């Protein structure tokens, strides 16, 4: 299932493939939220039955609805450097693997759905994007064994870890640079694990204004998904709906050479086969007209 | 008003002074939450009227109820080094004022009410306390002028920024060290600003097992309350119920000399005249019996 939340009424729904593109089935008769469907086997069964019984041709098109974030997380955990490879500061550097995941938080004010543009803040001169796979917890847990960890994943989605680099680097903690309003676009859908054949080899591709700037597999993760879940759960009781954004792959050398801060009218697409595409438009309200 | 939330039913209530100690008036007939009372003048007026009309002798004693956190914040922002003075690492050091507040987040799993003990995690050898004044936002705002900032404060409370120092220091970001389950006791009450005569000279006192280990005035803050609010609001739309924990004063030199990690049976009290007292007991479930 590809579960979404409709902005109108914050109703749970799902995407259904049809010959003329994705269509939308309302699941508010089945459960009160996507989180409930992720964490409750009987709610999930009822959602699957509703999807199977529907005639796609009678459903509204994806383009006719507006998406909220697929879940409203209690906490969004995010991970610093977690893909092996060069760094922006030094494309030739060989960076030793860190001993532990470096964890930060994306706050509630930053969360946005897939259909909302991100406003570039006046206060920053250097806003950047980071395309990431985000895990949505389905089943609560503490002190989770790595061997059991993927069983706590309710689904997979995408998160753009938008970052104001100047603010991120002015203090020891990255919090504000990572958390201007709108800096956590999430979605479009949470895809249930049965649709993901191999989480250990998903290619994260990012396209900025027509140029591929990132293309790297989760096979190069320093801390794979199961290890992140197990590690976080040593400190935190993970709750249904909590999100773990798993880190950003390195930008391609070609993209580093031409990198510039995000500007009015830019669009960034994160794409992972099986999970979907999250396109975020960036706007500067002080520059009109919009492109 | 000293507003509390009762764990039973998460009902809003208030503390009322009486000759035999504080008593508790249920305000669930007035508003659905403490946050509503903080942010809505008519709800606040109704709460005041209910308190004035009550006969304290008919109300239950504070000791007869169990407190939840007074508010359930969307986000708890916390501030690194923000009181001038020596540091634990070097009692004689003169530390230059930082250019900007260093902001981190206390996550939802860490939040606890005043009546809940904190479980010392097996995973850490070095759990410490930090007594802080916490601001609770009453009125939403973005890009708040420092001159208007205190007008956005719905009330004042206390937060123990419990920290696992070994985990805090193993990565660049402090997140997990600050956010084991239970590491953010908050309360007991949110005290409305009319009861605080001078926020710029409140003495934060911390007592650990009978010894005063902290005693320092907010007059020594590097970034006073209004500046913290204004700075955060350059990035974040602050929402009613959001909490800003304003940083921890330095431990007294005498306390540094005898400092040891928190252990089973320890109790830490944060005390600020006008705001109240927050006592947190620390327990290690692997050591029995409880003291």
Coordinates of C-alpha atoms in Angstrom, one line a residue:
Chain A
X1 CA 0.0 0.0 0.0
X2 CA 1.0 3.6 -0.7
X3 CA -0.7 5.5 2.2
X4 CA -1.3 9.2 2.1
X5 CA -3.0 11.8 4.2
X6 CA -5.4 14.2 2.5
X7 CA -5.0 17.8 3.6
X8 CA -8.7 18.3 3.5
X9 CA -9.8 16.9 6.8
X10 CA -6.5 15.1 7.4
X11 CA -8.1 11.9 6.1
X12 CA -6.1 8.7 5.6
X13 CA -6.2 7.5 2.0
X14 CA -4.1 5.4 -0.5
X15 CA -2.8 5.8 -4.0
X16 CA -4.1 3.2 -6.5
X17 CA -2.4 2.7 -9.9
X18 CA -4.7 3.2 -12.9
X19 CA -4.0 3.4 -16.6
X20 CA -4.2 7.2 -16.5
X21 CA -2.1 7.6 -13.4
X22 CA -2.4 7.3 -9.7
X23 CA -5.9 7.6 -8.2
X24 CA -6.9 8.2 -4.6
X25 CA -9.1 6.1 -2.3
X26 CA -10.3 7.6 0.9
X27 CA -9.7 5.2 3.8
X28 CA -11.3 7.4 6.6
X29 CA -14.0 4.7 6.9
X30 CA -11.4 2.1 7.7
X31 CA -9.2 4.0 10.2
X32 CA -8.7 7.4 11.7
X33 CA -5.2 7.9 10.5
X34 CA -2.3 6.4 8.4
X35 CA -0.4 5.7 11.7
X36 CA -3.3 3.4 12.8
X37 CA -3.1 1.5 9.5
X38 CA 0.7 1.1 9.8
X39 CA 0.6 -0.2 13.3
X40 CA -2.6 -2.3 13.5
X41 CA -2.8 -5.5 11.4
X42 CA -6.6 -5.6 11.3
X43 CA -6.8 -1.9 10.2
X44 CA -4.2 -2.8 7.5
X45 CA -6.2 -5.8 6.4
X46 CA -9.4 -3.6 6.1
X47 CA -7.5 -1.0 4.1
X48 CA -6.2 -3.6 1.7
X49 CA -9.7 -5.0 1.3
X50 CA -11.1 -1.6 0.6
X51 CA -8.4 -0.9 -2.0
X52 CA -9.0 -4.3 -3.7
X53 CA -12.7 -3.8 -3.8
X54 CA -12.5 -0.3 -5.4
X55 CA -13.0 0.5 -9.1
X56 CA -10.1 2.8 -9.8
X57 CA -12.0 4.5 -12.7
X58 CA -14.4 5.9 -10.1
X59 CA -11.7 7.5 -7.9
X60 CA -10.3 11.0 -8.1
X61 CA -6.9 11.5 -9.7
X62 CA -3.9 12.2 -7.5
X63 CA -3.7 15.6 -9.2
X64 CA -7.1 16.5 -7.9
X65 CA -6.2 16.3 -4.2
X66 CA -3.7 18.1 -1.9
X67 CA -1.5 16.0 0.3
X68 CA -0.6 16.6 3.9
X69 CA 2.4 14.9 5.4
X70 CA 1.5 11.2 5.3
X71 CA 2.0 11.0 9.1
X72 CA 2.3 13.6 11.8
X73 CA 5.2 12.3 13.8
X74 CA 5.7 12.6 17.5
X75 CA 9.4 13.0 16.7
X76 CA 11.4 13.1 13.5
X77 CA 14.9 11.9 14.1
X78 CA 17.5 12.6 11.5
X79 CA 21.0 11.3 11.0
X80 CA 24.2 13.1 10.1
X81 CA 26.9 11.7 7.7
X82 CA 25.7 8.2 7.1
X83 CA 26.6 7.3 3.4
X84 CA 30.2 6.5 2.6
X85 CA 31.8 8.7 0.0
X86 CA 33.4 12.0 -0.6
X87 CA 32.3 15.1 1.3
X88 CA 31.3 18.5 0.0
X89 CA 34.3 20.1 1.8
X90 CA 36.8 17.7 0.2
X91 CA 35.7 15.5 -2.8
X92 CA 38.9 13.5 -2.5
X93 CA 38.8 12.8 1.2
X94 CA 38.4 9.3 2.6
X95 CA 36.3 9.7 5.7
X96 CA 36.6 7.1 8.4
X97 CA 33.3 5.6 9.5
X98 CA 32.0 7.2 12.7
X99 CA 31.6 5.0 15.7
X100 CA 28.0 6.0 16.4
X101 CA 25.1 7.6 14.4
X102 CA 25.0 11.4 14.8
X103 CA 21.4 12.2 15.6
X104 CA 19.5 15.4 15.3
X105 CA 15.8 16.4 15.3
X106 CA 13.5 17.9 12.7
X107 CA 10.9 19.9 14.6
X108 CA 7.1 20.1 14.1
X109 CA 7.2 23.6 12.5
X110 CA 9.4 22.2 9.7
X111 CA 7.0 19.5 8.6
X112 CA 5.3 20.0 5.2
X113 CA 3.3 17.7 2.8
X114 CA 4.4 16.9 -0.8
X115 CA 2.2 19.6 -2.3
X116 CA 3.5 22.6 -0.3
X117 CA 6.2 24.9 -1.5
X118 CA 9.0 25.8 0.9
X119 CA 9.5 29.4 1.6
X120 CA 13.2 30.5 1.5
X121 CA 13.8 32.4 4.7
X122 CA 15.1 36.0 4.4
X123 CA 17.5 35.2 7.3
X124 CA 19.7 32.7 5.4
X125 CA 21.9 33.1 2.4
X126 CA 22.7 29.4 1.9
X127 CA 19.7 27.0 1.8
X128 CA 20.5 23.5 0.6
X129 CA 18.6 20.3 0.0
X130 CA 19.3 16.7 1.2
X131 CA 17.3 13.8 -0.3
X132 CA 16.7 11.0 2.2
X133 CA 14.8 7.8 2.8
X134 CA 12.7 8.1 5.9
X135 CA 11.4 5.2 8.0
X136 CA 8.0 5.5 9.6
X137 CA 7.7 3.4 12.8
X138 CA 4.7 1.1 12.9
X139 CA 5.2 -0.8 16.1
X140 CA 6.5 0.8 19.3
X141 CA 9.7 -0.5 20.8
X142 CA 12.6 0.1 23.2
X143 CA 16.0 -1.8 23.2
X144 CA 15.1 -3.3 19.9
X145 CA 17.4 -6.1 18.6
X146 CA 18.9 -5.3 15.2
X147 CA 17.5 -8.7 13.9
X148 CA 14.0 -7.5 14.8
X149 CA 14.3 -3.9 13.9
X150 CA 12.8 -3.9 10.4
X151 CA 9.7 -5.5 11.8
X152 CA 9.1 -2.2 13.6
X153 CA 9.0 -0.3 10.3
X154 CA 5.4 0.5 9.3
X155 CA 6.6 2.0 6.0
X156 CA 9.1 4.0 3.9
X157 CA 8.8 7.5 2.6
X158 CA 11.0 10.4 1.5
X159 CA 12.2 13.5 3.4
X160 CA 14.0 16.5 2.1
X161 CA 16.3 17.6 4.9
X162 CA 16.4 21.2 3.9
X163 CA 19.2 23.0 5.7
X164 CA 20.3 26.6 6.1
X165 CA 24.1 26.0 6.1
X166 CA 25.0 29.4 7.5
X167 CA 22.7 28.9 10.5
X168 CA 23.7 25.2 10.8
X169 CA 27.3 26.0 11.2
X170 CA 27.2 29.1 13.4
X171 CA 26.7 27.0 16.6
X172 CA 27.7 23.5 17.8
X173 CA 24.2 22.2 17.5
X174 CA 22.5 22.2 14.0
X175 CA 19.0 22.6 15.3
X176 CA 17.9 26.0 13.9
X177 CA 19.7 25.6 10.6
X178 CA 17.8 22.4 10.1
X179 CA 14.4 23.7 11.3
X180 CA 13.2 26.9 9.6
X181 CA 9.5 26.6 9.0
X182 CA 8.9 24.2 6.1
X183 CA 12.4 22.6 6.1
X184 CA 11.0 19.0 6.4
X185 CA 8.9 18.1 3.3
X186 CA 7.8 14.5 3.9
X187 CA 6.0 12.2 1.5
X188 CA 4.2 11.9 -0.8
X189 CA 3.2 8.4 0.5
X190 CA 4.3 5.9 3.2
X191 CA 4.9 2.7 1.3
X192 CA 4.4 -0.5 3.3
X193 CA 7.3 -2.9 3.6
X194 CA 5.7 -5.6 1.5
X195 CA 6.3 -3.4 -1.6
X196 CA 10.0 -2.9 -0.9
X197 CA 12.0 -6.0 -2.0
X198 CA 15.4 -5.0 -0.7
X199 CA 15.8 -2.1 1.7
X200 CA 19.6 -2.7 1.6
X201 CA 19.9 -1.7 -2.0
X202 CA 17.6 1.2 -2.8
X203 CA 19.1 3.9 -5.0
X204 CA 18.4 7.4 -3.8
X205 CA 18.3 9.8 -6.8
X206 CA 18.0 13.6 -6.5
X207 CA 17.3 15.8 -9.4
X208 CA 17.7 19.6 -9.2
X209 CA 16.2 21.6 -12.1
X210 CA 16.8 18.8 -14.5
X211 CA 20.3 17.7 -13.3
X212 CA 20.9 14.5 -11.4
X213 CA 22.9 15.6 -8.4
X214 CA 22.7 12.5 -6.2
X215 CA 22.6 8.8 -7.1
X216 CA 23.7 6.4 -4.4
X217 CA 22.5 3.1 -3.0
X218 CA 21.6 2.3 0.5
X219 CA 24.2 -0.5 0.2
X220 CA 26.7 2.3 1.0
X221 CA 25.1 3.2 4.3
X222 CA 27.4 3.2 7.3
X223 CA 24.6 2.4 9.7
X224 CA 21.9 0.5 7.7
X225 CA 18.2 1.0 8.7
X226 CA 18.1 -1.9 11.2
X227 CA 21.2 -0.6 13.0
X228 CA 19.7 3.0 13.2
X229 CA 16.5 1.7 14.7
X230 CA 18.3 -0.5 17.2
X231 CA 20.7 2.3 18.2
X232 CA 18.0 4.9 18.7
X233 CA 15.9 2.5 20.7
X234 CA 18.7 2.1 23.3
X235 CA 17.7 5.7 24.4
X236 CA 14.2 6.3 23.1
X237 CA 11.0 4.3 23.1
X238 CA 10.1 4.6 19.4
X239 CA 6.4 5.2 18.9
X240 CA 4.1 4.5 15.9
X241 CA 4.4 7.5 13.5
X242 CA 7.9 8.5 14.7
X243 CA 10.1 9.1 11.7
X244 CA 13.8 8.3 11.2
X245 CA 15.3 10.1 8.3
X246 CA 18.3 7.9 7.4
X247 CA 20.9 10.3 6.2
X248 CA 21.8 11.9 2.9
X249 CA 23.9 10.4 0.2
X250 CA 26.8 12.5 -1.1
X251 CA 26.3 14.9 -3.9
X252 CA 27.9 13.8 -7.2
X253 CA 31.3 15.4 -8.0
X254 CA 29.7 17.0 -11.1
X255 CA 27.0 18.5 -8.9
X256 CA 29.4 19.8 -6.3
X257 CA 31.2 21.8 -9.0
X258 CA 28.1 23.7 -10.0
X259 CA 26.4 23.8 -6.6
X260 CA 24.7 27.1 -5.6
X261 CA 22.2 27.8 -2.8
X262 CA 18.5 27.2 -3.5
X263 CA 16.8 30.2 -5.1
X264 CA 13.3 31.3 -6.0
X265 CA 11.7 28.9 -8.5
X266 CA 14.1 26.0 -7.9
X267 CA 12.6 22.5 -7.7
X268 CA 14.2 19.5 -6.1
X269 CA 13.0 15.9 -6.7
X270 CA 13.9 12.9 -4.6
X271 CA 13.2 9.6 -6.3
X272 CA 13.5 6.1 -5.0
X273 CA 12.1 3.2 -7.1
X274 CA 9.3 1.6 -5.1
X275 CA 8.9 4.5 -2.7
X276 CA 8.0 7.3 -5.1
X277 CA 9.0 10.8 -5.9
X278 CA 8.9 13.9 -3.7
X279 CA 9.2 17.2 -5.6
X280 CA 9.7 20.3 -3.5
X281 CA 9.4 23.8 -5.0
X282 CA 11.3 26.6 -3.3
X283 CA 9.9 30.2 -3.3
X284 CA 11.0 33.5 -2.1
X285 CA 7.9 35.6 -1.3
X286 CA 10.0 38.8 -1.8
X287 CA 10.6 37.9 -5.4
X288 CA 7.6 38.1 -7.7
X289 CA 6.1 37.0 -9.9
X290 CA 6.5 33.3 -9.1
X291 CA 8.0 31.5 -12.0
Chain B
X1 CA -2.4 31.4 38.3
X2 CA -0.4 28.2 38.8
X3 CA -1.8 25.9 36.2
X4 CA -1.3 22.2 36.3
X5 CA -2.5 19.1 34.3
X6 CA -3.9 16.2 36.3
X7 CA -2.6 12.8 35.0
X8 CA -6.1 11.4 35.6
X9 CA -7.8 12.4 32.4
X10 CA -5.2 15.0 31.4
X11 CA -7.5 17.6 32.9
X12 CA -6.4 21.2 33.3
X13 CA -6.4 22.5 36.9
X14 CA -4.8 25.1 39.1
X15 CA -3.0 25.1 42.5
X16 CA -4.7 27.3 45.1
X17 CA -3.0 28.3 48.3
X18 CA -4.6 27.3 51.6
X19 CA -3.6 27.3 55.2
X20 CA -2.7 23.6 55.1
X21 CA -0.9 23.7 51.8
X22 CA -1.7 23.9 48.1
X23 CA -5.1 22.6 47.0
X24 CA -6.3 21.7 43.5
X25 CA -9.2 23.1 41.5
X26 CA -10.3 21.2 38.4
X27 CA -10.6 23.6 35.5
X28 CA -11.9 21.1 32.9
X29 CA -15.2 22.9 32.9
X30 CA -13.5 26.1 31.8
X31 CA -11.1 24.9 29.0
X32 CA -9.9 21.6 27.5
X33 CA -6.2 22.2 28.3
X34 CA -3.7 24.4 30.1
X35 CA -2.4 25.6 26.7
X36 CA -5.9 27.0 25.9
X37 CA -6.0 28.9 29.2
X38 CA -2.5 30.4 28.5
X39 CA -3.3 31.6 25.0
X40 CA -6.9 32.7 25.2
X41 CA -7.8 35.7 27.4
X42 CA -11.4 34.7 27.8
X43 CA -10.5 31.2 28.9
X44 CA -7.9 32.8 31.3
X45 CA -10.6 35.1 32.7
X46 CA -13.0 32.2 33.2
X47 CA -10.2 30.2 35.0
X48 CA -9.5 33.2 37.3
X49 CA -13.2 33.5 38.1
X50 CA -13.5 29.8 38.9
X51 CA -10.5 30.0 41.2
X52 CA -11.8 33.1 43.0
X53 CA -15.2 31.6 43.5
X54 CA -13.9 28.3 45.0
X55 CA -13.7 27.5 48.7
X56 CA -10.3 26.1 49.1
X57 CA -11.3 23.9 52.1
X58 CA -13.5 21.9 49.8
X59 CA -10.7 21.1 47.3
X60 CA -8.4 18.1 47.3
X61 CA -4.9 18.6 48.5
X62 CA -2.0 18.7 46.0
X63 CA -0.6 15.5 47.7
X64 CA -3.8 13.7 46.7
X65 CA -3.4 14.1 42.9
X66 CA -0.8 13.0 40.4
X67 CA 0.6 15.6 38.0
X68 CA 1.2 15.2 34.3
X69 CA 3.5 17.6 32.6
X70 CA 1.6 21.0 32.8
X71 CA 1.6 21.2 29.0
X72 CA 2.3 18.8 26.1
X73 CA 4.5 20.8 23.9
X74 CA 4.8 20.6 20.1
X75 CA 8.5 21.2 20.6
X76 CA 10.7 21.7 23.6
X77 CA 13.7 23.9 22.6
X78 CA 16.6 24.0 25.0
X79 CA 19.7 26.2 25.1
X80 CA 23.3 25.3 25.6
X81 CA 25.7 27.4 27.7
X82 CA 23.7 30.5 28.6
X83 CA 24.7 31.6 32.1
X84 CA 28.0 33.4 32.5
X85 CA 30.4 31.8 34.9
X86 CA 32.9 29.0 35.3
X87 CA 32.5 25.7 33.5
X88 CA 32.7 22.2 34.9
X89 CA 35.7 21.5 32.7
X90 CA 37.6 24.5 34.1
X91 CA 36.3 26.3 37.2
X92 CA 38.7 29.2 36.6
X93 CA 38.1 29.7 32.9
X94 CA 36.7 32.9 31.7
X95 CA 34.5 31.9 28.8
X96 CA 33.7 34.5 26.1
X97 CA 30.0 35.0 25.4
X98 CA 28.9 33.1 22.3
X99 CA 27.6 35.0 19.4
X100 CA 24.3 33.1 19.1
X101 CA 22.3 30.8 21.3
X102 CA 23.1 27.1 20.9
X103 CA 19.8 25.4 20.5
X104 CA 18.9 21.7 20.9
X105 CA 15.6 19.8 21.3
X106 CA 14.2 17.7 24.1
X107 CA 12.0 15.0 22.4
X108 CA 8.5 13.8 23.3
X109 CA 9.7 10.5 24.8
X110 CA 11.7 12.5 27.4
X111 CA 8.8 14.5 28.8
X112 CA 7.6 13.6 32.3
X113 CA 5.4 15.2 35.0
X114 CA 6.6 16.3 38.4
X115 CA 5.3 13.2 40.1
X116 CA 7.2 10.7 38.0
X117 CA 10.6 9.2 38.8
X118 CA 13.2 9.1 36.1
X119 CA 14.6 5.7 35.3
X120 CA 18.4 5.7 35.1
X121 CA 19.3 4.0 31.8
X122 CA 21.5 0.9 31.9
X123 CA 23.2 2.3 28.8
X124 CA 24.8 5.3 30.5
X125 CA 27.4 5.6 33.3
X126 CA 27.2 9.3 33.7
X127 CA 23.7 10.8 34.1
X128 CA 23.6 14.4 35.3
X129 CA 21.0 17.0 36.1
X130 CA 20.5 20.6 35.0
X131 CA 18.0 22.9 36.6
X132 CA 16.4 25.4 34.3
X133 CA 13.6 27.9 34.0
X134 CA 11.3 27.0 31.0
X135 CA 9.1 29.5 29.1
X136 CA 5.8 28.2 27.8
X137 CA 4.6 30.1 24.7
X138 CA 1.0 31.4 25.1
X139 CA 0.7 33.3 21.8
X140 CA 2.0 32.1 18.4
X141 CA 4.6 34.3 16.7
X142 CA 7.3 34.5 14.0
X143 CA 10.0 37.2 13.6
X144 CA 9.1 38.5 17.1
X145 CA 10.6 41.8 18.1
X146 CA 12.6 41.5 21.4
X147 CA 10.5 44.3 22.8
X148 CA 7.4 42.3 22.3
X149 CA 8.8 38.9 23.1
X150 CA 7.8 38.5 26.8
X151 CA 4.2 39.2 25.6
X152 CA 4.3 35.8 23.9
X153 CA 5.1 34.0 27.2
X154 CA 2.0 32.3 28.6
X155 CA 3.8 31.2 31.7
X156 CA 6.9 30.0 33.4
X157 CA 7.8 26.6 34.7
X158 CA 10.8 24.4 35.5
X159 CA 12.6 21.7 33.5
X160 CA 15.3 19.3 34.6
X161 CA 17.5 18.9 31.5
X162 CA 18.7 15.5 32.5
X163 CA 21.7 14.5 30.4
X164 CA 23.7 11.3 29.8
X165 CA 27.1 13.0 29.5
X166 CA 28.8 9.9 27.9
X167 CA 26.2 9.7 25.2
X168 CA 26.0 13.5 24.8
X169 CA 29.7 13.7 24.0
X170 CA 30.2 10.7 21.8
X171 CA 28.8 12.5 18.7
X172 CA 28.7 16.1 17.5
X173 CA 25.0 16.4 18.2
X174 CA 23.8 16.0 21.7
X175 CA 20.4 14.6 20.8
X176 CA 20.4 11.1 22.3
X177 CA 22.4 12.1 25.4
X178 CA 19.7 14.6 26.2
X179 CA 16.7 12.4 25.3
X180 CA 16.7 9.1 27.0
X181 CA 13.1 8.3 28.0
X182 CA 12.2 10.5 31.0
X183 CA 15.0 13.0 30.6
X184 CA 12.7 16.1 30.6
X185 CA 10.8 16.4 33.8
X186 CA 8.6 19.5 33.5
X187 CA 6.5 21.4 36.0
X188 CA 5.0 21.2 38.5
X189 CA 2.9 24.2 37.4
X190 CA 3.0 26.8 34.7
X191 CA 2.9 30.2 36.5
X192 CA 1.3 33.0 34.6
X193 CA 3.5 36.1 34.0
X194 CA 1.4 38.4 36.3
X195 CA 2.9 36.4 39.3
X196 CA 6.5 37.0 38.2
X197 CA 7.6 40.5 39.2
X198 CA 11.0 40.5 37.5
X199 CA 12.0 37.7 35.0
X200 CA 15.4 39.4 34.7
X201 CA 16.4 38.6 38.3
X202 CA 15.1 35.2 39.3
X203 CA 17.4 33.0 41.3
X204 CA 17.6 29.4 40.1
X205 CA 18.5 27.1 43.0
X206 CA 19.2 23.4 42.7
X207 CA 19.4 21.1 45.7
X208 CA 20.8 17.6 45.4
X209 CA 20.3 15.3 48.3
X210 CA 20.3 18.2 50.8
X211 CA 23.2 20.1 49.3
X212 CA 22.7 23.4 47.3
X213 CA 24.7 22.8 44.1
X214 CA 23.4 25.7 42.0
X215 CA 22.4 29.3 43.0
X216 CA 22.5 31.8 40.2
X217 CA 20.3 34.7 39.0
X218 CA 18.8 35.2 35.5
X219 CA 20.6 38.5 35.7
X220 CA 23.7 36.6 34.5
X221 CA 22.0 35.2 31.4
X222 CA 23.9 35.7 28.2
X223 CA 20.7 35.7 26.2
X224 CA 17.8 36.8 28.4
X225 CA 14.4 35.4 27.8
X226 CA 13.2 38.0 25.4
X227 CA 16.3 37.6 23.2
X228 CA 15.9 33.8 23.1
X229 CA 12.3 34.1 22.0
X230 CA 13.2 36.7 19.3
X231 CA 16.1 34.6 18.0
X232 CA 14.2 31.3 17.8
X233 CA 11.3 33.1 16.1
X234 CA 13.6 34.1 13.2
X235 CA 13.6 30.5 12.2
X236 CA 10.6 28.9 13.9
X237 CA 6.9 29.9 14.2
X238 CA 6.6 29.4 17.9
X239 CA 3.2 27.9 18.8
X240 CA 1.1 27.9 22.0
X241 CA 2.4 25.2 24.3
X242 CA 5.9 25.2 22.8
X243 CA 8.6 25.3 25.6
X244 CA 11.9 27.1 25.6
X245 CA 14.2 25.8 28.4
X246 CA 16.5 28.7 28.9
X247 CA 19.7 27.1 29.9
X248 CA 21.4 25.9 33.0
X249 CA 23.3 28.0 35.5
X250 CA 26.8 26.8 36.4
X251 CA 27.2 24.4 39.3
X252 CA 28.8 26.0 42.4
X253 CA 32.5 25.3 42.8
X254 CA 31.8 23.4 46.0
X255 CA 29.4 21.1 44.1
X256 CA 31.9 20.5 41.3
X257 CA 34.4 19.2 43.8
X258 CA 32.0 16.5 45.0
X259 CA 30.1 15.9 41.8
X260 CA 29.2 12.3 41.0
X261 CA 26.8 10.8 38.4
X262 CA 23.2 10.4 39.6
X263 CA 22.5 7.1 41.3
X264 CA 19.5 5.1 42.5
X265 CA 17.6 7.0 45.1
X266 CA 19.0 10.4 44.4
X267 CA 16.6 13.3 44.4
X268 CA 17.2 16.7 42.7
X269 CA 15.1 19.8 43.4
X270 CA 14.9 22.9 41.2
X271 CA 13.6 25.9 43.1
X272 CA 12.7 29.4 41.9
X273 CA 10.8 31.8 44.1
X274 CA 7.4 32.5 42.4
X275 CA 7.7 29.6 40.0
X276 CA 7.8 26.7 42.4
X277 CA 9.8 23.6 43.1
X278 CA 10.4 20.6 40.9
X279 CA 11.7 17.5 42.7
X280 CA 12.8 14.5 40.6
X281 CA 13.7 11.2 42.0
X282 CA 16.1 9.0 40.1
X283 CA 15.7 5.2 40.2
X284 CA 17.6 2.3 38.8
X285 CA 15.1 -0.6 38.4
X286 CA 18.0 -3.1 38.5
X287 CA 18.7 -2.0 42.1
X288 CA 16.1 -3.0 44.7
X289 CA 14.6 -2.4 47.0
X290 CA 13.9 1.3 46.3
X291 CA 15.2 3.5 49.1

